mmCIF file of C-alpha atoms in Angstrom:
data_model
loop_
_atom_site.group_PDB
_atom_site.id
_atom_site.type_symbol
_atom_site.label_atom_id
_atom_site.label_comp_id
_atom_site.label_asym_id
_atom_site.label_seq_id
_atom_site.Cartn_x
_atom_site.Cartn_y
_atom_site.Cartn_z
ATOM 1 C CA MET A 130 -0.075 -0.159 -0.130
ATOM 2 C CA TRP A 131 1.159 3.586 -0.637
ATOM 3 C CA HIS A 132 -0.222 5.766 1.011
ATOM 4 C CA ALA A 133 -1.089 9.730 -0.112
ATOM 5 C CA GLU A 134 -0.388 12.326 2.467
ATOM 6 C CA ARG A 135 -3.969 13.585 2.067
ATOM 7 C CA PRO A 136 -5.604 11.165 -0.767
ATOM 8 C CA ARG A 137 -7.954 12.331 -3.218
ATOM 9 C CA GLY A 138 -8.811 8.994 -3.900
ATOM 10 C CA THR A 139 -7.088 5.197 -4.553
ATOM 11 C CA VAL A 140 -5.680 3.032 -7.320
ATOM 12 C CA ILE A 141 -6.284 -0.626 -7.199
ATOM 13 C CA ILE A 142 -2.899 -2.223 -9.551
ATOM 14 C CA CYS A 143 -3.425 -5.161 -10.869
ATOM 15 C CA HIS A 144 -0.349 -6.896 -12.897
ATOM 16 C CA GLY A 145 -0.403 -8.694 -15.783
ATOM 17 C CA PHE A 146 0.136 -12.460 -16.947
ATOM 18 C CA LYS A 147 3.565 -13.430 -15.879
ATOM 19 C CA GLY A 148 4.176 -10.344 -14.088
ATOM 20 C CA PHE A 149 4.127 -9.380 -10.167
ATOM 21 C CA ALA A 150 3.461 -6.330 -8.160
ATOM 22 C CA LYS A 151 6.973 -5.230 -7.818
ATOM 23 C CA TRP A 152 7.926 -5.689 -11.449
ATOM 24 C CA GLY A 153 8.796 -3.323 -13.850
ATOM 25 C CA PHE A 154 7.130 0.033 -13.597
ATOM 26 C CA PHE A 155 4.518 -1.036 -10.929
ATOM 27 C CA PRO A 156 6.647 0.412 -7.781
ATOM 28 C CA LEU A 157 7.349 3.709 -9.729
ATOM 29 C CA LEU A 158 3.501 4.038 -10.507
ATOM 30 C CA ALA A 159 2.270 3.525 -7.172
ATOM 31 C CA GLU A 160 5.127 6.144 -5.991
ATOM 32 C CA THR A 161 4.282 8.343 -8.374
ATOM 33 C CA LEU A 162 0.513 8.486 -7.643
ATOM 34 C CA ALA A 163 0.900 8.499 -4.169
ATOM 35 C CA ARG A 164 3.084 11.283 -4.578
ATOM 36 C CA GLY A 165 0.730 13.282 -6.706
ATOM 37 C CA GLY A 166 -2.411 12.815 -3.731
ATOM 38 C CA VAL A 167 -3.637 9.176 -5.182
ATOM 39 C CA SER A 168 -3.116 6.437 -2.551
ATOM 40 C CA ALA A 169 -1.758 2.963 -4.576
ATOM 41 C CA ILE A 170 -2.485 -0.583 -3.917
ATOM 42 C CA THR A 171 -0.397 -3.215 -5.310
ATOM 43 C CA PHE A 172 -0.970 -7.138 -4.815
ATOM 44 C CA ASN A 173 0.255 -10.286 -6.522
ATOM 45 C CA PHE A 174 -2.690 -12.959 -7.547
ATOM 46 C CA SER A 175 -2.239 -15.576 -6.125
ATOM 47 C CA GLY A 176 -1.667 -17.524 -9.579
ATOM 48 C CA SER A 177 1.438 -15.802 -10.954
ATOM 49 C CA GLY A 178 3.655 -18.320 -9.328
ATOM 50 C CA ILE A 179 4.978 -15.832 -7.437
ATOM 51 C CA GLY A 180 6.379 -16.748 -3.654
ATOM 52 C CA THR A 181 6.279 -15.291 -0.115
ATOM 53 C CA ASP A 182 9.672 -13.210 -0.908
ATOM 54 C CA GLY A 183 7.421 -10.950 -3.194
ATOM 55 C CA GLU A 184 10.000 -11.566 -6.219
ATOM 56 C CA SER A 185 10.630 -14.951 -7.085
ATOM 57 C CA PHE A 186 8.813 -17.267 -9.115
ATOM 58 C CA THR A 187 8.683 -20.356 -7.173
ATOM 59 C CA GLU A 188 4.930 -21.624 -7.047
ATOM 60 C CA GLU A 189 4.607 -23.184 -10.001
ATOM 61 C CA ASN A 190 1.230 -25.496 -9.562
ATOM 62 C CA ALA A 191 -0.336 -22.084 -8.397
ATOM 63 C CA PHE A 192 0.741 -20.423 -11.828
ATOM 64 C CA PHE A 193 -0.597 -23.509 -13.611
ATOM 65 C CA ALA A 194 -4.043 -23.492 -11.562
ATOM 66 C CA ASN A 195 -4.334 -20.319 -12.359
ATOM 67 C CA SER A 196 -7.571 -18.464 -14.055
ATOM 68 C CA TYR A 197 -9.736 -15.588 -15.253
ATOM 69 C CA SER A 198 -11.935 -16.774 -12.370
ATOM 70 C CA CYS A 199 -9.184 -17.055 -9.818
ATOM 71 C CA GLU A 200 -7.712 -13.481 -10.230
ATOM 72 C CA LEU A 201 -11.428 -12.016 -10.795
ATOM 73 C CA ALA A 202 -11.625 -13.507 -7.057
ATOM 74 C CA ASP A 203 -8.366 -12.500 -5.976
ATOM 75 C CA LEU A 204 -9.472 -9.083 -7.032
ATOM 76 C CA SER A 205 -12.692 -8.937 -4.989
ATOM 77 C CA LEU A 206 -10.771 -10.027 -1.864
ATOM 78 C CA VAL A 207 -8.267 -7.454 -2.038
ATOM 79 C CA GLU A 208 -11.417 -4.928 -2.782
ATOM 80 C CA LYS A 209 -13.167 -6.158 0.519
ATOM 81 C CA GLU A 210 -10.208 -5.737 2.711
ATOM 82 C CA ALA A 211 -9.216 -2.359 1.318
ATOM 83 C CA GLU A 212 -12.835 -1.388 2.169
ATOM 84 C CA ARG A 213 -12.295 -3.153 5.632
ATOM 85 C CA ARG A 214 -9.337 -0.939 6.284
ATOM 86 C CA GLN A 215 -11.161 2.090 4.734
ATOM 87 C CA TRP A 216 -8.177 2.844 2.259
ATOM 88 C CA LEU A 217 -11.146 3.257 -0.087
ATOM 89 C CA GLY A 218 -13.143 5.993 -0.317
ATOM 90 C CA ALA A 219 -15.646 7.583 -2.390
ATOM 91 C CA ASN A 220 -13.050 7.924 -5.594
ATOM 92 C CA TYR A 221 -11.119 5.177 -6.388
ATOM 93 C CA GLY A 222 -10.780 3.189 -9.536
ATOM 94 C CA LEU A 223 -8.675 0.212 -10.737
ATOM 95 C CA PHE A 224 -5.545 -0.009 -13.076
ATOM 96 C CA GLY A 225 -4.366 -2.905 -15.087
ATOM 97 C CA HIS A 226 -1.646 -3.825 -17.619
ATOM 98 C CA SER A 227 -2.201 -6.705 -20.096
ATOM 99 C CA ARG A 228 -4.122 -9.251 -18.380
ATOM 100 C CA GLY A 229 -4.545 -7.193 -15.203
ATOM 101 C CA GLY A 230 -6.410 -4.930 -17.409
ATOM 102 C CA GLY A 231 -8.608 -7.652 -18.720
ATOM 103 C CA ILE A 232 -9.297 -8.732 -14.824
ATOM 104 C CA ALA A 233 -10.236 -4.999 -14.299
ATOM 105 C CA ILE A 234 -12.552 -4.409 -16.817
ATOM 106 C CA LEU A 235 -14.333 -7.886 -16.270
ATOM 107 C CA HIS A 236 -14.616 -7.158 -12.574
ATOM 108 C CA SER A 237 -15.955 -3.770 -13.423
ATOM 109 C CA ALA A 238 -18.688 -4.910 -15.607
#
């Protein structure tokens, strides 16, 4: 979670296929959003294959069992937990890269 000092909203960031929360531009995007007043939530889909260190591909069985349904369920859990922690206000949105974008669209539909 990247907390903005005076948040005007929150964005949940969904990584793509074979990606993970700490991959590529996601940390920079989250940091930039937070500096600009928008809190950001990053997470790893449970079927991404990423292990407990948050960066290494160690969960091959989870990766092979992954599906759109699993990722939609993961996103719903993240959203519910963010609501429980009062991280989501009236203004929040989803950002997804590649397959994560598809998941964000399906979740919003």
